[in-house]
């Protein structure tokens, strides 16, 4: 399966909508998009994961790298609306809190303190 990535500016936040399977074959495509955003000074990113059906460790590493880069630039990374399977991977890996995961895009954009729950 392929991966599609769409970006939308919402105030000072860029919502990066990701759809498909995020794995070793597709992660470089998302990484390229993130690098482009960072190069343009966009360091407040919300990843909409509602349409991500699968995410492996390579996909997780893209999010961790994005968080580290955004942190260094004074920005923030938040994840939004992961499907149950992706949320479970985030929980098991211990990244659900590190990557500030929210149940909806709106809550992530707003920085709502309510985390996603299982």
mmCIF file of C-alpha atoms in Angstrom, residues 3-114:
data_model
loop_
_atom_site.group_PDB
_atom_site.id
_atom_site.type_symbol
_atom_site.label_atom_id
_atom_site.label_comp_id
_atom_site.label_asym_id
_atom_site.label_seq_id
_atom_site.Cartn_x
_atom_site.Cartn_y
_atom_site.Cartn_z
ATOM 1 C CA UNK A 3 1.324 6.508 1.615
ATOM 2 C CA UNK A 4 -0.267 9.878 0.985
ATOM 3 C CA UNK A 5 0.685 13.035 2.829
ATOM 4 C CA UNK A 6 -1.251 16.308 2.753
ATOM 5 C CA UNK A 7 -0.426 19.476 4.685
ATOM 6 C CA UNK A 8 -2.739 22.259 5.815
ATOM 7 C CA UNK A 9 -1.811 25.440 7.670
ATOM 8 C CA UNK A 10 -4.041 26.170 10.685
ATOM 9 C CA UNK A 11 -2.839 29.343 12.323
ATOM 10 C CA UNK A 12 0.742 28.733 13.437
ATOM 11 C CA UNK A 13 0.317 24.944 13.237
ATOM 12 C CA UNK A 14 0.751 22.733 10.178
ATOM 13 C CA UNK A 15 -1.555 19.710 10.142
ATOM 14 C CA UNK A 16 0.144 16.858 8.314
ATOM 15 C CA UNK A 17 -2.511 14.329 7.291
ATOM 16 C CA UNK A 18 -1.020 10.909 6.663
ATOM 17 C CA UNK A 19 -2.909 8.011 5.047
ATOM 18 C CA UNK A 20 -1.857 4.439 4.333
ATOM 19 C CA UNK A 21 0.854 2.244 5.811
ATOM 20 C CA UNK A 22 3.828 3.910 7.445
ATOM 21 C CA UNK A 23 6.727 1.485 7.237
ATOM 22 C CA UNK A 24 10.285 1.101 5.960
ATOM 23 C CA UNK A 25 9.154 1.545 2.354
ATOM 24 C CA UNK A 26 7.037 4.670 2.912
ATOM 25 C CA UNK A 27 8.664 6.424 5.893
ATOM 26 C CA UNK A 28 11.224 8.276 3.707
ATOM 27 C CA UNK A 29 8.341 9.993 1.877
ATOM 28 C CA UNK A 30 6.988 11.374 5.179
ATOM 29 C CA UNK A 31 10.500 12.269 6.341
ATOM 30 C CA UNK A 32 11.028 14.297 3.153
ATOM 31 C CA UNK A 33 7.806 16.236 3.808
ATOM 32 C CA UNK A 34 8.859 16.949 7.400
ATOM 33 C CA UNK A 35 12.318 18.090 6.298
ATOM 34 C CA UNK A 36 10.717 20.434 3.761
ATOM 35 C CA UNK A 37 8.432 21.912 6.435
ATOM 36 C CA UNK A 38 11.326 22.411 8.855
ATOM 37 C CA UNK A 39 13.425 24.017 6.112
ATOM 38 C CA UNK A 40 10.566 26.511 5.641
ATOM 39 C CA UNK A 41 10.552 27.343 9.369
ATOM 40 C CA UNK A 42 7.413 25.322 10.149
ATOM 41 C CA UNK A 43 8.136 23.739 13.524
ATOM 42 C CA UNK A 44 4.660 23.365 15.039
ATOM 43 C CA UNK A 45 3.360 20.118 13.542
ATOM 44 C CA UNK A 46 0.260 18.024 14.188
ATOM 45 C CA UNK A 47 0.210 14.632 12.496
ATOM 46 C CA UNK A 48 -3.329 13.478 11.687
ATOM 47 C CA UNK A 49 -3.073 9.682 11.845
ATOM 48 C CA UNK A 50 -6.776 8.861 11.391
ATOM 49 C CA UNK A 51 -6.078 7.201 8.033
ATOM 50 C CA UNK A 52 -2.845 5.403 9.000
ATOM 51 C CA UNK A 53 -3.663 1.699 9.004
ATOM 52 C CA UNK A 54 -0.199 0.472 10.053
ATOM 53 C CA UNK A 55 2.932 1.947 11.593
ATOM 54 C CA UNK A 56 6.146 0.076 12.324
ATOM 55 C CA UNK A 57 9.294 1.123 14.188
ATOM 56 C CA UNK A 58 10.563 2.989 11.131
ATOM 57 C CA UNK A 59 7.428 5.127 11.170
ATOM 58 C CA UNK A 60 7.787 5.732 14.894
ATOM 59 C CA UNK A 61 11.374 6.857 14.379
ATOM 60 C CA UNK A 62 10.181 9.471 11.859
ATOM 61 C CA UNK A 63 7.910 10.967 14.533
ATOM 62 C CA UNK A 64 10.657 10.874 17.183
ATOM 63 C CA UNK A 65 13.100 12.559 14.792
ATOM 64 C CA UNK A 66 10.475 15.196 13.946
ATOM 65 C CA UNK A 67 9.871 15.839 17.653
ATOM 66 C CA UNK A 68 13.588 16.227 18.352
ATOM 67 C CA UNK A 69 14.050 18.601 15.410
ATOM 68 C CA UNK A 70 10.997 20.663 16.339
ATOM 69 C CA UNK A 71 12.039 20.789 20.004
ATOM 70 C CA UNK A 72 15.452 22.134 18.971
ATOM 71 C CA UNK A 73 13.733 24.804 16.848
ATOM 72 C CA UNK A 74 11.384 25.832 19.671
ATOM 73 C CA UNK A 75 8.393 24.090 18.134
ATOM 74 C CA UNK A 76 6.209 21.135 18.987
ATOM 75 C CA UNK A 77 5.013 17.819 17.535
ATOM 76 C CA UNK A 78 1.655 16.311 18.390
ATOM 77 C CA UNK A 79 -0.059 13.193 17.068
ATOM 78 C CA UNK A 80 -3.812 13.102 16.523
ATOM 79 C CA UNK A 81 -6.542 10.530 16.024
ATOM 80 C CA UNK A 82 -4.500 7.332 15.720
ATOM 81 C CA UNK A 83 -6.488 4.197 14.930
ATOM 82 C CA UNK A 84 -6.605 1.570 17.660
ATOM 83 C CA UNK A 85 -3.703 -0.484 16.256
ATOM 84 C CA UNK A 86 -1.427 2.526 15.846
ATOM 85 C CA UNK A 87 -2.371 3.838 19.297
ATOM 86 C CA UNK A 88 -1.491 0.436 20.761
ATOM 87 C CA UNK A 89 1.967 0.575 19.147
ATOM 88 C CA UNK A 90 2.485 4.053 20.614
ATOM 89 C CA UNK A 91 1.407 2.810 24.057
ATOM 90 C CA UNK A 92 3.577 -0.322 24.006
ATOM 91 C CA UNK A 93 6.601 1.669 22.849
ATOM 92 C CA UNK A 94 6.064 4.264 25.584
ATOM 93 C CA UNK A 95 5.793 7.035 22.989
ATOM 94 C CA UNK A 96 2.129 7.953 23.533
ATOM 95 C CA UNK A 97 3.059 10.599 26.138
ATOM 96 C CA UNK A 98 6.445 11.562 24.672
ATOM 97 C CA UNK A 99 4.805 12.348 21.346
ATOM 98 C CA UNK A 100 1.773 14.061 22.929
ATOM 99 C CA UNK A 101 -1.009 12.015 21.376
ATOM 100 C CA UNK A 102 -4.561 13.380 21.188
ATOM 101 C CA UNK A 103 -7.906 11.798 20.251
ATOM 102 C CA UNK A 104 -8.761 14.504 17.695
ATOM 103 C CA UNK A 105 -6.943 16.885 15.368
ATOM 104 C CA UNK A 106 -8.786 19.825 16.919
ATOM 105 C CA UNK A 107 -7.530 18.947 20.419
ATOM 106 C CA UNK A 108 -3.979 18.501 19.101
ATOM 107 C CA UNK A 109 -4.022 21.834 17.281
ATOM 108 C CA UNK A 110 -5.348 23.540 20.412
ATOM 109 C CA UNK A 111 -2.830 21.764 22.627
ATOM 110 C CA UNK A 112 -5.660 20.380 24.763
ATOM 111 C CA UNK A 113 -4.112 18.676 27.813
ATOM 112 C CA UNK A 114 -6.413 15.639 27.477
#
